[in-house]
Amino acid sequence: MSTGDDERVLEFNLNIGKKKPDTIHRHESYCPFCDVDNLKGILAKDGPIIWLKNAFPVLKNTYPTLIIETENDDGEFSTYEPVYAERLLRFALDKWRQLEESGRFKSVLFYRNYGSMSGGTIRHPHMQIVGLEEHDYREDVHLRHLQGTPVLVTKTLEINLSDRPLLGFYEINLILRDHADFSVFSRRLQGIALYMTRQFSKYTNSYNLFFYDFPEEAGLFVKVVPRFLTNPLYVGYKIPQITDTVSRQRLIDAVRRFLTEEKE
């Protein structure tokens, strides 16, 4: 079935998908990421951090890879020691750039799932880097989706609440303008992830991290999206939503207070 440029899709191989282990929803006891001795397709390592090919390539015309963050199921990015979180991010960003600069792909996805509503199937902390052979995500995601009402802003780092979310209601964006302040960026990203897991809502502690690269504008762009059941207007009509001004300001104030009260 052919589609137009405005109907880009990725084909998911359900037969492969059925074989994927699931330690989140099915509570399977065996975790393949804990079984380091039997891991295959390892591309690079930095101590317990491992970059490897995804053993279950469910998406057609892609090059799926994973970054295993820790040696065991325990831990979460938001609660790692800041030095370790920065080390992990630097490693992952290097591998993302490596695939981007290889010239093999139209674009390369870099994202992280956390929680039962995030779309992940393995509890063990990990990130995903996926090369897309026929799809450029920047045809659907634009700079305007990473702009919004300021939460915290410095000369090198902007944190905002999206005015034009991809999904809605609340999406927090981080824009790093100067990599000299990468340590601050890493700590702030941890802080926002921690807010999502502990303070944001009693109905979910799930979130996604999405990383973006826009050739027309220098900087590292990241979107933090709390996850709920997807709103029906988006499912049926692709219409994202934002909340009322008072509710938006309440969240902005809460996030700003949470970040500034954290121990640096």
PDB file of C-alpha atoms in Angstrom:
ATOM      1  CA  MET A   1       0.000   0.000   0.000  1.00  0.00           C
ATOM      2  CA  SER A   2       1.566   3.283  -1.095  1.00  0.00           C
ATOM      3  CA  THR A   3       1.126   6.461   0.877  1.00  0.00           C
ATOM      4  CA  GLY A   4       1.655  10.132   0.217  1.00  0.00           C
ATOM      5  CA  ASP A   5       4.290  12.269   1.905  1.00  0.00           C
ATOM      6  CA  ASP A   6       1.739  13.398   4.482  1.00  0.00           C
ATOM      7  CA  GLU A   7       0.973   9.801   5.451  1.00  0.00           C
ATOM      8  CA  ARG A   8       4.391   8.474   6.419  1.00  0.00           C
ATOM      9  CA  VAL A   9       4.228   5.238   8.390  1.00  0.00           C
ATOM     10  CA  LEU A  10       6.609   2.643   9.802  1.00  0.00           C
ATOM     11  CA  GLU A  11       5.775  -1.017   9.306  1.00  0.00           C
ATOM     12  CA  PHE A  12       5.805  -3.053  12.551  1.00  0.00           C
ATOM     13  CA  ASN A  13       6.518  -6.771  12.200  1.00  0.00           C
ATOM     14  CA  LEU A  14       3.991  -8.296  14.577  1.00  0.00           C
ATOM     15  CA  ASN A  15       5.483 -11.785  14.338  1.00  0.00           C
ATOM     16  CA  ILE A  16       8.782 -10.484  15.712  1.00  0.00           C
ATOM     17  CA  GLY A  17       6.937  -8.277  18.195  1.00  0.00           C
ATOM     18  CA  LYS A  18       5.175 -11.280  19.716  1.00  0.00           C
ATOM     19  CA  LYS A  19       8.550 -12.799  20.587  1.00  0.00           C
ATOM     20  CA  LYS A  20       9.839  -9.760  22.468  1.00  0.00           C
ATOM     21  CA  PRO A  21      10.292 -10.280  26.214  1.00  0.00           C
ATOM     22  CA  ASP A  22       8.038  -8.164  28.416  1.00  0.00           C
ATOM     23  CA  THR A  23       9.035  -7.616  32.035  1.00  0.00           C
ATOM     24  CA  ILE A  24       6.665  -4.673  32.516  1.00  0.00           C
ATOM     25  CA  HIS A  25       3.235  -5.952  31.527  1.00  0.00           C
ATOM     26  CA  ARG A  26       3.680  -9.738  31.738  1.00  0.00           C
ATOM     27  CA  HIS A  27       6.062  -9.726  34.709  1.00  0.00           C
ATOM     28  CA  GLU A  28       8.370 -12.246  33.097  1.00  0.00           C
ATOM     29  CA  SER A  29      11.195 -13.317  35.401  1.00  0.00           C
ATOM     30  CA  TYR A  30      13.960 -13.449  32.772  1.00  0.00           C
ATOM     31  CA  CYS A  31      15.529 -10.127  31.784  1.00  0.00           C
ATOM     32  CA  PRO A  32      17.827 -10.364  28.739  1.00  0.00           C
ATOM     33  CA  PHE A  33      19.621  -7.135  29.688  1.00  0.00           C
ATOM     34  CA  CYS A  34      20.678  -8.598  33.042  1.00  0.00           C
ATOM     35  CA  ASP A  35      22.183 -11.610  31.251  1.00  0.00           C
ATOM     36  CA  VAL A  36      25.224  -9.668  30.063  1.00  0.00           C
ATOM     37  CA  ASP A  37      27.324 -12.756  29.304  1.00  0.00           C
ATOM     38  CA  ASN A  38      24.851 -13.830  26.631  1.00  0.00           C
ATOM     39  CA  LEU A  39      24.268 -10.460  24.996  1.00  0.00           C
ATOM     40  CA  LYS A  40      24.884 -10.435  21.229  1.00  0.00           C
ATOM     41  CA  GLY A  41      25.525  -7.613  18.815  1.00  0.00           C
ATOM     42  CA  ILE A  42      27.457  -5.411  21.240  1.00  0.00           C
ATOM     43  CA  LEU A  43      28.696  -2.267  19.479  1.00  0.00           C
ATOM     44  CA  ALA A  44      30.477  -0.407  22.312  1.00  0.00           C
ATOM     45  CA  LYS A  45      30.831  -0.410  26.093  1.00  0.00           C
ATOM     46  CA  ASP A  46      31.696   1.988  28.871  1.00  0.00           C
ATOM     47  CA  GLY A  47      31.775  -0.073  32.038  1.00  0.00           C
ATOM     48  CA  PRO A  48      28.183  -1.191  32.729  1.00  0.00           C
ATOM     49  CA  ILE A  49      26.850   0.989  29.886  1.00  0.00           C
ATOM     50  CA  ILE A  50      26.401  -1.116  26.740  1.00  0.00           C
ATOM     51  CA  TRP A  51      25.389  -0.119  23.198  1.00  0.00           C
ATOM     52  CA  LEU A  52      24.106  -3.058  21.166  1.00  0.00           C
ATOM     53  CA  LYS A  53      21.896  -4.018  18.272  1.00  0.00           C
ATOM     54  CA  ASN A  54      18.274  -4.665  19.161  1.00  0.00           C
ATOM     55  CA  ALA A  55      17.674  -8.415  19.003  1.00  0.00           C
ATOM     56  CA  PHE A  56      14.066  -7.797  17.929  1.00  0.00           C
ATOM     57  CA  PRO A  57      14.074  -5.518  14.842  1.00  0.00           C
ATOM     58  CA  VAL A  58      10.325  -5.012  14.668  1.00  0.00           C
ATOM     59  CA  LEU A  59      10.362  -1.909  12.444  1.00  0.00           C
ATOM     60  CA  LYS A  60      10.967  -2.333   8.719  1.00  0.00           C
ATOM     61  CA  ASN A  61      13.760  -0.340   7.056  1.00  0.00           C
ATOM     62  CA  THR A  62      15.343   0.699  10.331  1.00  0.00           C
ATOM     63  CA  TYR A  63      18.532   0.021  12.261  1.00  0.00           C
ATOM     64  CA  PRO A  64      17.402  -0.418  15.881  1.00  0.00           C
ATOM     65  CA  THR A  65      19.920  -0.241  18.716  1.00  0.00           C
ATOM     66  CA  LEU A  66      19.747  -0.055  22.513  1.00  0.00           C
ATOM     67  CA  ILE A  67      21.817   1.417  25.283  1.00  0.00           C
ATOM     68  CA  ILE A  68      21.650  -0.606  28.485  1.00  0.00           C
ATOM     69  CA  GLU A  69      22.154   1.872  31.313  1.00  0.00           C
ATOM     70  CA  THR A  70      22.974  -0.319  34.321  1.00  0.00           C
ATOM     71  CA  GLU A  71      23.974  -3.861  35.254  1.00  0.00           C
ATOM     72  CA  ASN A  72      20.622  -4.733  36.835  1.00  0.00           C
ATOM     73  CA  ASP A  73      16.957  -3.785  36.866  1.00  0.00           C
ATOM     74  CA  ASP A  74      17.348  -1.379  39.757  1.00  0.00           C
ATOM     75  CA  GLY A  75      17.697   2.339  39.248  1.00  0.00           C
ATOM     76  CA  GLU A  76      16.174   5.000  37.095  1.00  0.00           C
ATOM     77  CA  PHE A  77      17.726   7.895  35.204  1.00  0.00           C
ATOM     78  CA  SER A  78      16.155  10.487  37.491  1.00  0.00           C
ATOM     79  CA  THR A  79      17.829   9.000  40.575  1.00  0.00           C
ATOM     80  CA  TYR A  80      21.280   8.146  39.231  1.00  0.00           C
ATOM     81  CA  GLU A  81      24.224   9.909  40.798  1.00  0.00           C
ATOM     82  CA  PRO A  82      24.651  13.108  38.723  1.00  0.00           C
ATOM     83  CA  VAL A  83      28.143  12.107  37.586  1.00  0.00           C
ATOM     84  CA  TYR A  84      26.848   8.759  36.315  1.00  0.00           C
ATOM     85  CA  ALA A  85      23.828  10.326  34.603  1.00  0.00           C
ATOM     86  CA  GLU A  86      26.123  12.752  32.779  1.00  0.00           C
ATOM     87  CA  ARG A  87      28.461   9.922  31.780  1.00  0.00           C
ATOM     88  CA  LEU A  88      25.501   7.947  30.422  1.00  0.00           C
ATOM     89  CA  LEU A  89      24.132  10.902  28.471  1.00  0.00           C
ATOM     90  CA  ARG A  90      27.495  11.746  26.938  1.00  0.00           C
ATOM     91  CA  PHE A  91      27.964   8.127  25.853  1.00  0.00           C
ATOM     92  CA  ALA A  92      24.464   7.907  24.366  1.00  0.00           C
ATOM     93  CA  LEU A  93      24.704  11.246  22.569  1.00  0.00           C
ATOM     94  CA  ASP A  94      28.013  10.192  21.045  1.00  0.00           C
ATOM     95  CA  LYS A  95      26.437   7.032  19.618  1.00  0.00           C
ATOM     96  CA  TRP A  96      23.417   8.996  18.348  1.00  0.00           C
ATOM     97  CA  ARG A  97      25.741  11.424  16.558  1.00  0.00           C
ATOM     98  CA  GLN A  98      27.754   8.500  15.204  1.00  0.00           C
ATOM     99  CA  LEU A  99      24.707   7.079  13.433  1.00  0.00           C
ATOM    100  CA  GLU A 100      23.593  10.529  12.268  1.00  0.00           C
ATOM    101  CA  GLU A 101      26.984  11.239  10.736  1.00  0.00           C
ATOM    102  CA  SER A 102      27.260   7.833   9.083  1.00  0.00           C
ATOM    103  CA  GLY A 103      25.178   8.999   6.126  1.00  0.00           C
ATOM    104  CA  ARG A 104      23.182   5.769   6.175  1.00  0.00           C
ATOM    105  CA  PHE A 105      19.895   7.211   7.387  1.00  0.00           C
ATOM    106  CA  LYS A 106      17.428   9.971   6.633  1.00  0.00           C
ATOM    107  CA  SER A 107      17.230  10.598  10.372  1.00  0.00           C
ATOM    108  CA  VAL A 108      18.046   8.893  13.661  1.00  0.00           C
ATOM    109  CA  LEU A 109      15.701   8.639  16.634  1.00  0.00           C
ATOM    110  CA  PHE A 110      17.002   8.829  20.200  1.00  0.00           C
ATOM    111  CA  TYR A 111      14.513   8.322  23.018  1.00  0.00           C
ATOM    112  CA  ARG A 112      13.874   6.755  26.413  1.00  0.00           C
ATOM    113  CA  ASN A 113      10.794   5.103  27.931  1.00  0.00           C
ATOM    114  CA  TYR A 114      10.023   4.844  31.617  1.00  0.00           C
ATOM    115  CA  GLY A 115       6.992   3.313  33.298  1.00  0.00           C
ATOM    116  CA  SER A 116       4.120   1.044  32.378  1.00  0.00           C
ATOM    117  CA  MET A 117       2.387   3.673  30.211  1.00  0.00           C
ATOM    118  CA  SER A 118       5.461   4.789  28.279  1.00  0.00           C
ATOM    119  CA  GLY A 119       5.340   2.171  25.523  1.00  0.00           C
ATOM    120  CA  GLY A 120       8.284   0.130  26.774  1.00  0.00           C
ATOM    121  CA  THR A 121       8.355  -3.610  27.466  1.00  0.00           C
ATOM    122  CA  ILE A 122      11.597  -4.093  29.422  1.00  0.00           C
ATOM    123  CA  ARG A 123      11.856  -2.721  32.951  1.00  0.00           C
ATOM    124  CA  HIS A 124      15.654  -2.753  32.900  1.00  0.00           C
ATOM    125  CA  PRO A 125      16.770   0.896  32.362  1.00  0.00           C
ATOM    126  CA  HIS A 126      17.686   1.500  28.728  1.00  0.00           C
ATOM    127  CA  MET A 127      17.560   3.996  25.878  1.00  0.00           C
ATOM    128  CA  GLN A 128      16.918   3.447  22.192  1.00  0.00           C
ATOM    129  CA  ILE A 129      18.715   4.808  19.130  1.00  0.00           C
ATOM    130  CA  VAL A 130      17.034   3.901  15.837  1.00  0.00           C
ATOM    131  CA  GLY A 131      18.263   4.775  12.356  1.00  0.00           C
ATOM    132  CA  LEU A 132      15.434   5.432   9.880  1.00  0.00           C
ATOM    133  CA  GLU A 133      16.251   4.606   6.268  1.00  0.00           C
ATOM    134  CA  GLU A 134      13.171   6.192   4.671  1.00  0.00           C
ATOM    135  CA  HIS A 135      11.780   8.663   7.197  1.00  0.00           C
ATOM    136  CA  ASP A 136      12.954  12.068   8.392  1.00  0.00           C
ATOM    137  CA  TYR A 137      11.255  12.865  11.710  1.00  0.00           C
ATOM    138  CA  ARG A 138      11.934  16.574  11.113  1.00  0.00           C
ATOM    139  CA  GLU A 139       9.209  16.574   8.471  1.00  0.00           C
ATOM    140  CA  ASP A 140       6.738  16.113  11.334  1.00  0.00           C
ATOM    141  CA  VAL A 141       8.543  17.643  14.315  1.00  0.00           C
ATOM    142  CA  HIS A 142       9.602  21.276  14.011  1.00  0.00           C
ATOM    143  CA  LEU A 143      11.333  23.888  16.127  1.00  0.00           C
ATOM    144  CA  ARG A 144       7.963  25.361  17.094  1.00  0.00           C
ATOM    145  CA  HIS A 145       7.155  22.121  18.927  1.00  0.00           C
ATOM    146  CA  LEU A 146      10.151  22.764  21.203  1.00  0.00           C
ATOM    147  CA  GLN A 147       9.200  26.368  21.986  1.00  0.00           C
ATOM    148  CA  GLY A 148       6.986  27.565  24.793  1.00  0.00           C
ATOM    149  CA  THR A 149       6.444  29.524  27.985  1.00  0.00           C
ATOM    150  CA  PRO A 150       9.690  29.851  29.973  1.00  0.00           C
ATOM    151  CA  VAL A 151      10.208  27.826  33.138  1.00  0.00           C
ATOM    152  CA  LEU A 152      13.915  28.559  33.651  1.00  0.00           C
ATOM    153  CA  VAL A 153      16.113  30.363  31.134  1.00  0.00           C
ATOM    154  CA  THR A 154      19.819  31.210  31.090  1.00  0.00           C
ATOM    155  CA  LYS A 155      22.170  32.179  28.268  1.00  0.00           C
ATOM    156  CA  THR A 156      23.028  28.536  27.676  1.00  0.00           C
ATOM    157  CA  LEU A 157      19.951  26.536  28.736  1.00  0.00           C
ATOM    158  CA  GLU A 158      16.231  27.070  28.209  1.00  0.00           C
ATOM    159  CA  ILE A 159      13.495  25.063  29.907  1.00  0.00           C
ATOM    160  CA  ASN A 160       9.956  25.765  28.757  1.00  0.00           C
ATOM    161  CA  LEU A 161       6.418  24.392  28.748  1.00  0.00           C
ATOM    162  CA  SER A 162       5.438  23.697  25.153  1.00  0.00           C
ATOM    163  CA  ASP A 163       2.904  26.035  23.573  1.00  0.00           C
ATOM    164  CA  ARG A 164       2.496  23.641  20.642  1.00  0.00           C
ATOM    165  CA  PRO A 165       2.838  20.142  22.085  1.00  0.00           C
ATOM    166  CA  LEU A 166       3.048  17.144  19.831  1.00  0.00           C
ATOM    167  CA  LEU A 167       0.574  15.224  21.979  1.00  0.00           C
ATOM    168  CA  GLY A 168      -0.436  17.412  24.953  1.00  0.00           C
ATOM    169  CA  PHE A 169      -1.299  18.479  27.592  1.00  0.00           C
ATOM    170  CA  TYR A 170       2.033  19.164  29.265  1.00  0.00           C
ATOM    171  CA  GLU A 171       5.350  18.758  27.487  1.00  0.00           C
ATOM    172  CA  ILE A 172       8.518  20.231  28.963  1.00  0.00           C
ATOM    173  CA  ASN A 173      11.303  21.155  26.559  1.00  0.00           C
ATOM    174  CA  LEU A 174      15.001  21.639  27.249  1.00  0.00           C
ATOM    175  CA  ILE A 175      17.283  23.451  24.807  1.00  0.00           C
ATOM    176  CA  LEU A 176      21.019  23.379  25.448  1.00  0.00           C
ATOM    177  CA  ARG A 177      22.753  26.184  23.548  1.00  0.00           C
ATOM    178  CA  ASP A 178      26.295  25.692  24.842  1.00  0.00           C
ATOM    179  CA  HIS A 179      27.753  22.252  25.589  1.00  0.00           C
ATOM    180  CA  ALA A 180      30.094  23.849  28.097  1.00  0.00           C
ATOM    181  CA  ASP A 181      27.083  23.702  30.422  1.00  0.00           C
ATOM    182  CA  PHE A 182      26.321  20.056  29.706  1.00  0.00           C
ATOM    183  CA  SER A 183      26.620  19.138  33.379  1.00  0.00           C
ATOM    184  CA  VAL A 184      23.895  21.652  34.268  1.00  0.00           C
ATOM    185  CA  PHE A 185      21.717  20.381  31.425  1.00  0.00           C
ATOM    186  CA  SER A 186      22.129  16.777  32.596  1.00  0.00           C
ATOM    187  CA  ARG A 187      21.188  17.675  36.158  1.00  0.00           C
ATOM    188  CA  ARG A 188      18.129  19.645  35.032  1.00  0.00           C
ATOM    189  CA  LEU A 189      16.991  16.782  32.819  1.00  0.00           C
ATOM    190  CA  GLN A 190      17.275  14.462  35.795  1.00  0.00           C
ATOM    191  CA  GLY A 191      15.283  16.932  37.885  1.00  0.00           C
ATOM    192  CA  ILE A 192      12.426  17.114  35.417  1.00  0.00           C
ATOM    193  CA  ALA A 193      12.337  13.321  35.092  1.00  0.00           C
ATOM    194  CA  LEU A 194      12.238  13.089  38.889  1.00  0.00           C
ATOM    195  CA  TYR A 195       9.370  15.579  38.994  1.00  0.00           C
ATOM    196  CA  MET A 196       7.455  13.439  36.494  1.00  0.00           C
ATOM    197  CA  THR A 197       7.908  10.280  38.554  1.00  0.00           C
ATOM    198  CA  ARG A 198       7.190  11.771  41.997  1.00  0.00           C
ATOM    199  CA  GLN A 199       5.298  15.054  41.836  1.00  0.00           C
ATOM    200  CA  PHE A 200       3.478  15.503  38.548  1.00  0.00           C
ATOM    201  CA  SER A 201       0.377  13.335  38.935  1.00  0.00           C
ATOM    202  CA  LYS A 202      -1.052  10.618  41.142  1.00  0.00           C
ATOM    203  CA  TYR A 203      -2.380   8.915  38.002  1.00  0.00           C
ATOM    204  CA  THR A 204       0.968   8.138  36.358  1.00  0.00           C
ATOM    205  CA  ASN A 205       4.705   8.134  36.893  1.00  0.00           C
ATOM    206  CA  SER A 206       5.486   7.213  33.278  1.00  0.00           C
ATOM    207  CA  TYR A 207       7.310   9.484  30.884  1.00  0.00           C
ATOM    208  CA  ASN A 208       9.284   9.590  27.635  1.00  0.00           C
ATOM    209  CA  LEU A 209      12.431  11.496  26.758  1.00  0.00           C
ATOM    210  CA  PHE A 210      12.840  12.480  23.098  1.00  0.00           C
ATOM    211  CA  PHE A 211      16.021  14.002  21.660  1.00  0.00           C
ATOM    212  CA  TYR A 212      16.048  16.105  18.490  1.00  0.00           C
ATOM    213  CA  ASP A 213      18.587  17.601  16.131  1.00  0.00           C
ATOM    214  CA  PHE A 214      17.659  20.511  13.864  1.00  0.00           C
ATOM    215  CA  PRO A 215      20.361  21.361  11.293  1.00  0.00           C
ATOM    216  CA  GLU A 216      19.027  24.893  10.880  1.00  0.00           C
ATOM    217  CA  GLU A 217      19.561  25.767  14.542  1.00  0.00           C
ATOM    218  CA  ALA A 218      22.466  24.887  16.808  1.00  0.00           C
ATOM    219  CA  GLY A 219      21.686  23.218  20.102  1.00  0.00           C
ATOM    220  CA  LEU A 220      20.511  20.025  21.722  1.00  0.00           C
ATOM    221  CA  PHE A 221      16.730  19.741  21.957  1.00  0.00           C
ATOM    222  CA  VAL A 222      14.927  17.414  24.371  1.00  0.00           C
ATOM    223  CA  LYS A 223      11.241  16.909  25.093  1.00  0.00           C
ATOM    224  CA  VAL A 224       9.960  15.330  28.320  1.00  0.00           C
ATOM    225  CA  VAL A 225       6.443  13.936  27.938  1.00  0.00           C
ATOM    226  CA  PRO A 226       4.405  12.540  30.864  1.00  0.00           C
ATOM    227  CA  ARG A 227       2.388   9.558  29.669  1.00  0.00           C
ATOM    228  CA  PHE A 228      -1.285   8.815  30.181  1.00  0.00           C
ATOM    229  CA  LEU A 229      -3.845   7.120  28.011  1.00  0.00           C
ATOM    230  CA  THR A 230      -3.696   9.101  24.754  1.00  0.00           C
ATOM    231  CA  ASN A 231      -6.462  11.676  24.399  1.00  0.00           C
ATOM    232  CA  PRO A 232      -9.129  10.697  21.823  1.00  0.00           C
ATOM    233  CA  LEU A 233      -8.920  13.946  19.844  1.00  0.00           C
ATOM    234  CA  TYR A 234      -5.324  13.124  19.039  1.00  0.00           C
ATOM    235  CA  VAL A 235      -6.090   9.480  18.267  1.00  0.00           C
ATOM    236  CA  GLY A 236      -8.942  10.300  15.917  1.00  0.00           C
ATOM    237  CA  TYR A 237      -7.976  13.688  14.515  1.00  0.00           C
ATOM    238  CA  LYS A 238      -4.300  14.333  15.394  1.00  0.00           C
ATOM    239  CA  ILE A 239      -5.368  17.387  17.391  1.00  0.00           C
ATOM    240  CA  PRO A 240      -3.067  18.024  20.382  1.00  0.00           C
ATOM    241  CA  GLN A 241      -4.408  19.966  23.354  1.00  0.00           C
ATOM    242  CA  ILE A 242      -3.051  22.350  25.971  1.00  0.00           C
ATOM    243  CA  THR A 243      -4.665  23.253  29.283  1.00  0.00           C
ATOM    244  CA  ASP A 244      -6.045  26.592  30.430  1.00  0.00           C
ATOM    245  CA  THR A 245      -3.706  29.444  31.319  1.00  0.00           C
ATOM    246  CA  VAL A 246      -4.153  29.084  35.088  1.00  0.00           C
ATOM    247  CA  SER A 247      -3.337  25.368  35.033  1.00  0.00           C
ATOM    248  CA  ARG A 248      -0.324  25.926  32.793  1.00  0.00           C
ATOM    249  CA  GLN A 249       1.055  28.594  35.083  1.00  0.00           C
ATOM    250  CA  ARG A 250       0.504  26.366  38.100  1.00  0.00           C
ATOM    251  CA  LEU A 251       2.663  23.653  36.501  1.00  0.00           C
ATOM    252  CA  ILE A 252       5.342  26.134  35.433  1.00  0.00           C
ATOM    253  CA  ASP A 253       5.575  27.464  38.992  1.00  0.00           C
ATOM    254  CA  ALA A 254       5.673  23.953  40.439  1.00  0.00           C
ATOM    255  CA  VAL A 255       8.430  22.751  38.106  1.00  0.00           C
ATOM    256  CA  ARG A 256      10.473  25.916  38.618  1.00  0.00           C
ATOM    257  CA  ARG A 257      10.161  25.562  42.399  1.00  0.00           C
ATOM    258  CA  PHE A 258      11.062  21.857  42.260  1.00  0.00           C
ATOM    259  CA  LEU A 259      14.162  22.477  40.141  1.00  0.00           C
ATOM    260  CA  THR A 260      15.441  25.440  42.125  1.00  0.00           C
ATOM    261  CA  GLU A 261      14.926  23.705  45.455  1.00  0.00           C
ATOM    262  CA  GLU A 262      16.941  20.658  44.359  1.00  0.00           C
ATOM    263  CA  LYS A 263      20.458  20.287  45.703  1.00  0.00           C
ATOM    264  CA  GLU A 264      22.884  21.168  42.950  1.00  0.00           C
TER     265      GLU A 264
END
